[in-house]
PDB file of C-alpha atoms in Angstrom:
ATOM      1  CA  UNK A   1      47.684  13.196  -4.156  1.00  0.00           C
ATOM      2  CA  UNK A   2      45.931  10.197  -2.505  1.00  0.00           C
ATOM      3  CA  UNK A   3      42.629   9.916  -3.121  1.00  0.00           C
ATOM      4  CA  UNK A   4      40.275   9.803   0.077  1.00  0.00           C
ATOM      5  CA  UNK A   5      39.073   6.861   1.897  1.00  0.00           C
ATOM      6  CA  UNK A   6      35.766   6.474   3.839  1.00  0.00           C
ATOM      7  CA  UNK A   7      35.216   7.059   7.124  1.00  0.00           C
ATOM      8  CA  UNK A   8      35.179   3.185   8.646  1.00  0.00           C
ATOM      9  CA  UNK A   9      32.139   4.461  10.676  1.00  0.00           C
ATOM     10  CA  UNK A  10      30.300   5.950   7.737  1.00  0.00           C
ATOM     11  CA  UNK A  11      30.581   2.595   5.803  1.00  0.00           C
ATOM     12  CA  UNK A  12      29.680   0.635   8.721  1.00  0.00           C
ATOM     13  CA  UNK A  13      26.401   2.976   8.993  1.00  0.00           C
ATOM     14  CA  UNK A  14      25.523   2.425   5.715  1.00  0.00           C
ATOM     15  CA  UNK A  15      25.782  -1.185   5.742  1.00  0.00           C
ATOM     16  CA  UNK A  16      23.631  -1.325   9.058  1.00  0.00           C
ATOM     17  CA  UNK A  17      21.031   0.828   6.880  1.00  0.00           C
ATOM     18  CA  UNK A  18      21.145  -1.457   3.988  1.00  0.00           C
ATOM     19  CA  UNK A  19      20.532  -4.564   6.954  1.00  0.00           C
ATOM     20  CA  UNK A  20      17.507  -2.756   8.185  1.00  0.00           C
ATOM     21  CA  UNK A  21      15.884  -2.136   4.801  1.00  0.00           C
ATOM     22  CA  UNK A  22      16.350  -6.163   3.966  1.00  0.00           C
ATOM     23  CA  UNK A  23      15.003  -6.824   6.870  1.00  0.00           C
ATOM     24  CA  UNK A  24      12.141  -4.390   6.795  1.00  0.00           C
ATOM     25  CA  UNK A  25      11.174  -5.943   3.860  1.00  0.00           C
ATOM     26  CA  UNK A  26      11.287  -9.409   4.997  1.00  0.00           C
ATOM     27  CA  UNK A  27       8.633  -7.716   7.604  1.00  0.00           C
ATOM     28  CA  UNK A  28       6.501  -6.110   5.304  1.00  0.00           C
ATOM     29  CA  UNK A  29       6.444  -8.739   2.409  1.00  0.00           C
ATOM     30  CA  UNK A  30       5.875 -12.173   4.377  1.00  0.00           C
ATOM     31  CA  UNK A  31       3.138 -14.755   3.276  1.00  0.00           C
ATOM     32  CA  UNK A  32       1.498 -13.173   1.253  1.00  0.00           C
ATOM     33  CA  UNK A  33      -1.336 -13.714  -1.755  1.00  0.00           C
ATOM     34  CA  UNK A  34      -0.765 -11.861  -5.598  1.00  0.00           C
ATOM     35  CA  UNK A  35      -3.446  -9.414  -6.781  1.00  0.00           C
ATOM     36  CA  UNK A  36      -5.868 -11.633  -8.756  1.00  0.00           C
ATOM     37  CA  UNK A  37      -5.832 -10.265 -11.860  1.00  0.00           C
ATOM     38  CA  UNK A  38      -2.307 -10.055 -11.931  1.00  0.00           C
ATOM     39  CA  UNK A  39      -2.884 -14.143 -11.186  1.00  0.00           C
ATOM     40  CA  UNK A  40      -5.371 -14.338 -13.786  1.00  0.00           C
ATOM     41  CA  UNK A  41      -2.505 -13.784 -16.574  1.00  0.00           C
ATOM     42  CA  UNK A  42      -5.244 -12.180 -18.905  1.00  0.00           C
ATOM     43  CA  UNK A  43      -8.011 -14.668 -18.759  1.00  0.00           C
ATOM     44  CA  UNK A  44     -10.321 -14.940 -15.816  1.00  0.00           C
ATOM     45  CA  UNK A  45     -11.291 -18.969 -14.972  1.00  0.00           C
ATOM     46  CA  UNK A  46     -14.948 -19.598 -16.041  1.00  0.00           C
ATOM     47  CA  UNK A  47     -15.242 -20.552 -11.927  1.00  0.00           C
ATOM     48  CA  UNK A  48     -13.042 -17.558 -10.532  1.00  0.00           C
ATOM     49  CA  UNK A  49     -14.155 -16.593  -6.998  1.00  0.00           C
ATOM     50  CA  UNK A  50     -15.716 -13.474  -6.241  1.00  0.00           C
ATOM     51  CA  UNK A  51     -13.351 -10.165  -6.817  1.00  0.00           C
ATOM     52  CA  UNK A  52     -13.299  -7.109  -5.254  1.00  0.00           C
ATOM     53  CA  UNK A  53     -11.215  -4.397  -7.405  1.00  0.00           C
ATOM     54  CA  UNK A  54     -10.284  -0.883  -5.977  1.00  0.00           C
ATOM     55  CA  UNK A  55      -7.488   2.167  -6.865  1.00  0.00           C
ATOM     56  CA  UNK A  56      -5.687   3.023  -3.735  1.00  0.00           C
ATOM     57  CA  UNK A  57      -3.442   6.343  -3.656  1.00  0.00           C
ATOM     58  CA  UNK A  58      -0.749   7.427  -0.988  1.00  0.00           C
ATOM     59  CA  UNK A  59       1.109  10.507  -0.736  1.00  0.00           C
ATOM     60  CA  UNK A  60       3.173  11.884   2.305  1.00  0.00           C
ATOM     61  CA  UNK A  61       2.549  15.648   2.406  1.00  0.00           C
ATOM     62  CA  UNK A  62       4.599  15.392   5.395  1.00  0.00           C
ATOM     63  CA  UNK A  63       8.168  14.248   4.013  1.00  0.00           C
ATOM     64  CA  UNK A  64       7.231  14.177   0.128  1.00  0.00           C
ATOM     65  CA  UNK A  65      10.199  12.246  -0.448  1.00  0.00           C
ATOM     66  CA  UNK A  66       9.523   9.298   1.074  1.00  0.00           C
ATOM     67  CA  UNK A  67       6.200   8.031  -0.513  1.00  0.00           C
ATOM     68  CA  UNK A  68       4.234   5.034   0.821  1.00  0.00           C
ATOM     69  CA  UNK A  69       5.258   2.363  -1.101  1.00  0.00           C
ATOM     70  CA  UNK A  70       2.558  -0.301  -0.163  1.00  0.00           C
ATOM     71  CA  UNK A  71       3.167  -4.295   0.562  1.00  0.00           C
ATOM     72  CA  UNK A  72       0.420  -5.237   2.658  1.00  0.00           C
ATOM     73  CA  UNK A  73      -3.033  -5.280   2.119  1.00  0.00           C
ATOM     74  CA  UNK A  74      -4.308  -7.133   5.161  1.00  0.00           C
ATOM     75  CA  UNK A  75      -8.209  -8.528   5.080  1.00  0.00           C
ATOM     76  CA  UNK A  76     -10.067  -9.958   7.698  1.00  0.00           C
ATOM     77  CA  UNK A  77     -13.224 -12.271   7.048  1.00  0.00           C
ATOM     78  CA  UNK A  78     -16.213 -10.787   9.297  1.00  0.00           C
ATOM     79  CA  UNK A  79     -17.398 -14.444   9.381  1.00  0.00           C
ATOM     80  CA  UNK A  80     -14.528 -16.571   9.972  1.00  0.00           C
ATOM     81  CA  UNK A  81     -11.892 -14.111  11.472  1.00  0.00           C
ATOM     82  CA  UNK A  82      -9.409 -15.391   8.958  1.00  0.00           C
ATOM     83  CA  UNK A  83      -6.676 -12.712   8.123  1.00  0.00           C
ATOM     84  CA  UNK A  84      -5.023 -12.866   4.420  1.00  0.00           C
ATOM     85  CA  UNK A  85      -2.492 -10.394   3.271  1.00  0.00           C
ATOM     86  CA  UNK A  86      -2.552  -9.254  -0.304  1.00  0.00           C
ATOM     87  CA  UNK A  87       0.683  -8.325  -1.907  1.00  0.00           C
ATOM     88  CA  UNK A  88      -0.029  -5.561  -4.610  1.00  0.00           C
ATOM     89  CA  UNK A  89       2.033  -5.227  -7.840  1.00  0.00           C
ATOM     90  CA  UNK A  90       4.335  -2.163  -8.271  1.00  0.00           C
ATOM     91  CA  UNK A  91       2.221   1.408  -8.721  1.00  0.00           C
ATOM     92  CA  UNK A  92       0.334   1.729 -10.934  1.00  0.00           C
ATOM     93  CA  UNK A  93       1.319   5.449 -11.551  1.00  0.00           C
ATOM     94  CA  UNK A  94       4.414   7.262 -10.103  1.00  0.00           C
ATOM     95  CA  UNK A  95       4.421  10.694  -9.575  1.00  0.00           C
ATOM     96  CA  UNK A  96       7.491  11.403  -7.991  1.00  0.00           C
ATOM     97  CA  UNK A  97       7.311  13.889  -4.767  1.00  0.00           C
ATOM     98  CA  UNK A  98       3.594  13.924  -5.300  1.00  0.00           C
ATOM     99  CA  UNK A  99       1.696  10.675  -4.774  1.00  0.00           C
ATOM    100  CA  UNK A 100       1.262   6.599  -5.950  1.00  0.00           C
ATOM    101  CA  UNK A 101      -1.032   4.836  -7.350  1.00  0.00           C
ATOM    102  CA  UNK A 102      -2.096   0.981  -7.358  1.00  0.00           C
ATOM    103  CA  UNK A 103      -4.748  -1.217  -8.393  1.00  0.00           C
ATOM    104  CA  UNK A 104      -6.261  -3.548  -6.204  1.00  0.00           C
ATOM    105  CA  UNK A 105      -7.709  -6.796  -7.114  1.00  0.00           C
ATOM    106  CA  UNK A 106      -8.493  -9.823  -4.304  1.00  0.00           C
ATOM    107  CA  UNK A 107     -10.357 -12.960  -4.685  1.00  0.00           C
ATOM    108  CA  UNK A 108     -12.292 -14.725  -2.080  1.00  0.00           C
ATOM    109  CA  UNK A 109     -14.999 -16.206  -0.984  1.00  0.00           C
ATOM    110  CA  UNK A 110     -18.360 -14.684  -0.829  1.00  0.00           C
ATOM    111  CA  UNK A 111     -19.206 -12.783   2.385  1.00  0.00           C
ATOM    112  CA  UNK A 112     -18.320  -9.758   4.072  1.00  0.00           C
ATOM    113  CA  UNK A 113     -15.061  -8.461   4.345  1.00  0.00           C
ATOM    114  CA  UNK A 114     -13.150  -5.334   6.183  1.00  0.00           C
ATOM    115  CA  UNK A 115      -9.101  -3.732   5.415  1.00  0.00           C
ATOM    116  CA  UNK A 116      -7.900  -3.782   9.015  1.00  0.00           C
ATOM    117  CA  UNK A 117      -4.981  -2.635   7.551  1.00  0.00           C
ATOM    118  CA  UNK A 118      -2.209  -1.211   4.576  1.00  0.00           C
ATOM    119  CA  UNK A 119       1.263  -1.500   5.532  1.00  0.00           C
ATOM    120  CA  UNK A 120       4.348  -0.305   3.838  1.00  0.00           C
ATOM    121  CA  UNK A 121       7.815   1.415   3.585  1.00  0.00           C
ATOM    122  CA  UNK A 122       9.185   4.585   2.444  1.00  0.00           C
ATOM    123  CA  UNK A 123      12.621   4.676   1.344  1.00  0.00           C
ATOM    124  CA  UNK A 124      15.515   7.266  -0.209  1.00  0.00           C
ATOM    125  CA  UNK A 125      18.918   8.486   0.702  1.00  0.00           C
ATOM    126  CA  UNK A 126      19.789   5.293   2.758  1.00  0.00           C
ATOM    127  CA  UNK A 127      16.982   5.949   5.244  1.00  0.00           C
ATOM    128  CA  UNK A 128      14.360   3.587   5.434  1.00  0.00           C
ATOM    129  CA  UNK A 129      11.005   4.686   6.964  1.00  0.00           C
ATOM    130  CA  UNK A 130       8.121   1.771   7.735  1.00  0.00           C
ATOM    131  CA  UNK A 131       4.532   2.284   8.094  1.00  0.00           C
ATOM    132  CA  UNK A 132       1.606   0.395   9.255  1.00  0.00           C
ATOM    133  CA  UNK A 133      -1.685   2.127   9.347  1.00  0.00           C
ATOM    134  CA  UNK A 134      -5.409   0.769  10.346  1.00  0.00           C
ATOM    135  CA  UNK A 135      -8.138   1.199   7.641  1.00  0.00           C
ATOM    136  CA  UNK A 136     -10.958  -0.533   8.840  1.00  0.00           C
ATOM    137  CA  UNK A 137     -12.894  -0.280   5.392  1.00  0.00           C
ATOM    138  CA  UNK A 138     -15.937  -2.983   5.328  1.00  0.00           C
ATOM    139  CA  UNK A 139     -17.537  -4.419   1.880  1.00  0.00           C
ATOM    140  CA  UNK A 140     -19.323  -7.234   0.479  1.00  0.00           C
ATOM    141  CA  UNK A 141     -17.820  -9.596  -1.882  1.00  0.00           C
ATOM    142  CA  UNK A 142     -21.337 -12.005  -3.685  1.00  0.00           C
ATOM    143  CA  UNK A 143     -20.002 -12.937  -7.117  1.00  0.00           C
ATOM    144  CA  UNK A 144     -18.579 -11.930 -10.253  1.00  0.00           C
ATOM    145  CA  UNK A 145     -16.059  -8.484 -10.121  1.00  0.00           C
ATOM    146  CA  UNK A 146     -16.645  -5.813  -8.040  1.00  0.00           C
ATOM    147  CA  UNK A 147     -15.973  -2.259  -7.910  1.00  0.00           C
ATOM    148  CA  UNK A 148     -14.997  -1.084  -3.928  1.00  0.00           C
ATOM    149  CA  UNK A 149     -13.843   2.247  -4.621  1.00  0.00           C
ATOM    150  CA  UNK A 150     -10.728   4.177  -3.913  1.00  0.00           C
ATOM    151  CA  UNK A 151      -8.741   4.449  -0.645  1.00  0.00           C
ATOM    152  CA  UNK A 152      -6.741   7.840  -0.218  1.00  0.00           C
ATOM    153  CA  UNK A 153      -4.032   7.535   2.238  1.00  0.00           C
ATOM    154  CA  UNK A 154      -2.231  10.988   3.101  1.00  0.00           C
ATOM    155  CA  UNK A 155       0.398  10.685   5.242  1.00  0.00           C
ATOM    156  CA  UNK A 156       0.901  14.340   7.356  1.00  0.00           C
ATOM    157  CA  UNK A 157       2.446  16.040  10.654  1.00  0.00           C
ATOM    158  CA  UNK A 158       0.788  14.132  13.796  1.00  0.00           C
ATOM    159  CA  UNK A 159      -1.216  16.088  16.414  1.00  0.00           C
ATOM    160  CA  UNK A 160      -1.261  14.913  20.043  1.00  0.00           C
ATOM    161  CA  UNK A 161      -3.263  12.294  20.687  1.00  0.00           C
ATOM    162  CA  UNK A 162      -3.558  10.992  16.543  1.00  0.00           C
ATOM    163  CA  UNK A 163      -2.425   7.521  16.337  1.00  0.00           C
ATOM    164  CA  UNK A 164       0.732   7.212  14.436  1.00  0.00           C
ATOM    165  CA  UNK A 165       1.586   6.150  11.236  1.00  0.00           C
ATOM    166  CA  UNK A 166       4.380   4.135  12.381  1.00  0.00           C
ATOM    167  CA  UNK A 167       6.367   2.614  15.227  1.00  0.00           C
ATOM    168  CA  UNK A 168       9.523   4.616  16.754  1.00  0.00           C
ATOM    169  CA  UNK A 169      12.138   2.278  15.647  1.00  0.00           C
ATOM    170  CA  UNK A 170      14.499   2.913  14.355  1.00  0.00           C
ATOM    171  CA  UNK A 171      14.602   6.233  15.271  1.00  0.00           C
ATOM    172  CA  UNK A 172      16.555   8.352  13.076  1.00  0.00           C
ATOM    173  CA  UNK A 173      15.133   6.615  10.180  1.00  0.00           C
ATOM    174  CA  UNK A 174      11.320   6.771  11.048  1.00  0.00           C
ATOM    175  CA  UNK A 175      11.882  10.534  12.547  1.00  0.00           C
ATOM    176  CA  UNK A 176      13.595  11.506   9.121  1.00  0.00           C
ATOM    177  CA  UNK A 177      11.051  10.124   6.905  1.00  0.00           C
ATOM    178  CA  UNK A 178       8.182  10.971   9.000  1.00  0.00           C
ATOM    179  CA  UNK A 179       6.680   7.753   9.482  1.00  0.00           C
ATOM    180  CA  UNK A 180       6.644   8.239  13.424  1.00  0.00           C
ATOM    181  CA  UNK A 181       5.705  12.040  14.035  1.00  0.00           C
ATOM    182  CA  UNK A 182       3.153  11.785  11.500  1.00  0.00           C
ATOM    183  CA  UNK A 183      -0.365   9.941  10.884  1.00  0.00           C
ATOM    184  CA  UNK A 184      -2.814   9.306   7.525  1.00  0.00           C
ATOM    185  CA  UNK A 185      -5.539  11.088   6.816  1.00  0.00           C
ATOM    186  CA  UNK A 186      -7.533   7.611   5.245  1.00  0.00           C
ATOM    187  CA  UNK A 187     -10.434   8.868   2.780  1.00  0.00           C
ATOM    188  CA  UNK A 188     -13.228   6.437   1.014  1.00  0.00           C
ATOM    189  CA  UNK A 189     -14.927   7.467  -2.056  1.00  0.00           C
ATOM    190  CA  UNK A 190     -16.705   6.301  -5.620  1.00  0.00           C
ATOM    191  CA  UNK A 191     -14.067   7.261  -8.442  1.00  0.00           C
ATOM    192  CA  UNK A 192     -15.289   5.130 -10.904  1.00  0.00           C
ATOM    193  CA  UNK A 193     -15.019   7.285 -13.990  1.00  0.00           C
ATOM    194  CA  UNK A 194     -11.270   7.758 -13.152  1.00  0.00           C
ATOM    195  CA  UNK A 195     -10.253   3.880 -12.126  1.00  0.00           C
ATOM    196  CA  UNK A 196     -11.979   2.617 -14.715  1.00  0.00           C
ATOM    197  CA  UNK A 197     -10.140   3.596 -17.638  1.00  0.00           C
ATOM    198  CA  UNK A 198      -6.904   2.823 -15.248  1.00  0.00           C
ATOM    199  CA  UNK A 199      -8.001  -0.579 -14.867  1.00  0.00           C
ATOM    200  CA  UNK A 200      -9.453  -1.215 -18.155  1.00  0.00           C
ATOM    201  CA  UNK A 201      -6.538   0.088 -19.383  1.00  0.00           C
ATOM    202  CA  UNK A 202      -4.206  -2.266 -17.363  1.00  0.00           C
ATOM    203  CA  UNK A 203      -6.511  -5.197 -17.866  1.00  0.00           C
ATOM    204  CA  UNK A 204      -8.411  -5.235 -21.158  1.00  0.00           C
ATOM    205  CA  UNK A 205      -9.711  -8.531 -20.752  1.00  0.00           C
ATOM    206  CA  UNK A 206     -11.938  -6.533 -18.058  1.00  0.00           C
ATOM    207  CA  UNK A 207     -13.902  -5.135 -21.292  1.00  0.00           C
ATOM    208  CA  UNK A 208     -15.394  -8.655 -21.688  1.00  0.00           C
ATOM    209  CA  UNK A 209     -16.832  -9.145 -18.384  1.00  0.00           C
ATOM    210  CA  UNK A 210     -19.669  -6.637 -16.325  1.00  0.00           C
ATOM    211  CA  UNK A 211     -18.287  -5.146 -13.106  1.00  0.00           C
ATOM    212  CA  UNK A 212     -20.609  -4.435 -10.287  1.00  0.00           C
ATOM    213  CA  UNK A 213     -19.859  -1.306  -7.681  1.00  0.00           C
ATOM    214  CA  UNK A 214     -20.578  -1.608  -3.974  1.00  0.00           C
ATOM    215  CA  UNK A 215     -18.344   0.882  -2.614  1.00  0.00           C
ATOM    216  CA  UNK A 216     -16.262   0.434   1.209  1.00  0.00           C
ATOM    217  CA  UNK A 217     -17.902   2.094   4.045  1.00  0.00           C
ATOM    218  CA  UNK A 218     -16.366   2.373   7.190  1.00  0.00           C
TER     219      UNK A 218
END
C-alpha cells in the first residue's frame, strides 16, 4: 500500500506559519539591551549604574495554551524621552497551561522612569499569536539595586470598548490564540517575601549587596 503524501496546500500553510513566526520574532526581539544581572555574569562592577529589579508573571486565562512569552520590556526616561527595550532571559518558572514567570533586572541612569510597554508572543500547534500591551508603570531609579515590585499580566476575553491585547493580523492566528479578542488585566503590587528568595536564589551574589524597595505606581 502506498503510504500517504501531504496535501501540497497543507505544507505550503505550514511553511507560511513557520515564515510568520521568524518574522514575528524579528519584530518582537529587535535592538534590544540584556537584563543586567544576567550582564553582570555574577559580579556586580564596583561603579554599576543604578538597578531596578522586579518579578513579572503572565498567564492567558483566555486561551491557556498560548502563554505570554515576553521579549520586550520597553522604558521610557520621564526626563529625556529616550525609549530602551529590555530583552528578558527565558522564565524564570514554567508552569505549563497555568502561568510564567521572569525576573527583571535594568540598569540606567538615575531618574525617573515609566514601562510604556511589555510585548510578546504566544505560540503552539503552528499558530503564532503576538501581543503588545501598554503598562504605564512609573518608578524611581537613585542608586544601588532596587526592588520595583511585581507586574501581573492576565491575559482574558475582551469586552467592548477594552483595548486589545493585540493587533488583528494575522487573523486566524491572533483569533485562535486569543491575542486579538482578548485584553490584560495589568496588576502592581509589593511581593517581596516571594521574589526574593526567586532572585536570591537565581543570583546569589545578590546576598552580598543591600537592596532597596520603591515599588511601581501607576
Amino acid at each position: 500500500m502506498p503510504m500517504p503524501t501531504e496535501h501540497p496546500s497543507r505544507r505550503l500553510n505550514l511553511l507560511l506559519r513557520m515564515a510568520l513566526l521568524c518574522l514575528a520574532l524579528l519584530w518582537i526581539t529587535g535592538c534590544t539591551s540584556p537584563m543586567a544581572l544576567e550582564a553582570a555574569k555574577g559580579k556586580l562592577a564596583a561603579d554599576h549604574k543604578p538597578i531596578g529589579i522586579f518579578k513579572l508573571r503572565t498567564e492567558n486565562v483566555y486561551k491557556p495554551d498560548y502563554l505570554p512569552q515576553v521579549f520586550q520590556v520597553i522604558v521610557i526616561s520621564d526626563s529625556t524621552k529616550k525609549s530602551t527595550t529590555f530583552k528578558p532571559s527565558w522564565p524564570y518558572k514554567t508552569v505549563r497551561g497555568s502561568y510564567l514567570e521572569y525576573l527583571i533586572s535594568i540598569e540606567a541612569e538615575p531618574g525617573t522612569y515609566h514601562i510604556e510597554s511589555i510585548a510578546g508572543q504566544g505560540v503552539g500547534n503552528f499558530f503564532v499569536g503576538t501581543f503588545s500591551f501598554p503598562i504605564n508603570a512609573t518608578f524611581e531609579l537613585t542608586n544601588g539595586i532596587t526592588y520595583l515590585g511585581q507586574i501581573k499580566m492576565v491575559n482574558r476575553e475582551r469586552k467592548e470598548g477594552e483595548p486589545h491585547s493585540g493587533g488583528v493580523l494575522p487573523i486566524i492566528d491572533q483569533a485562535v490564540t486569543g491575542y486579538f479578542n482578548s485584553t490584560f488585566d495589568v496588576t502592581l503590587g509589593d511581593a517581596w517575601e516571594a521574589d526574593g528568595v526567586d532572585f536570591l536564589q537565581a543570583y546569589p551574589f545578590l546576598k552580598e549587596v543591600s537592596i532597596s524597595k520603591s515599588i511601581m505606581r501607576k
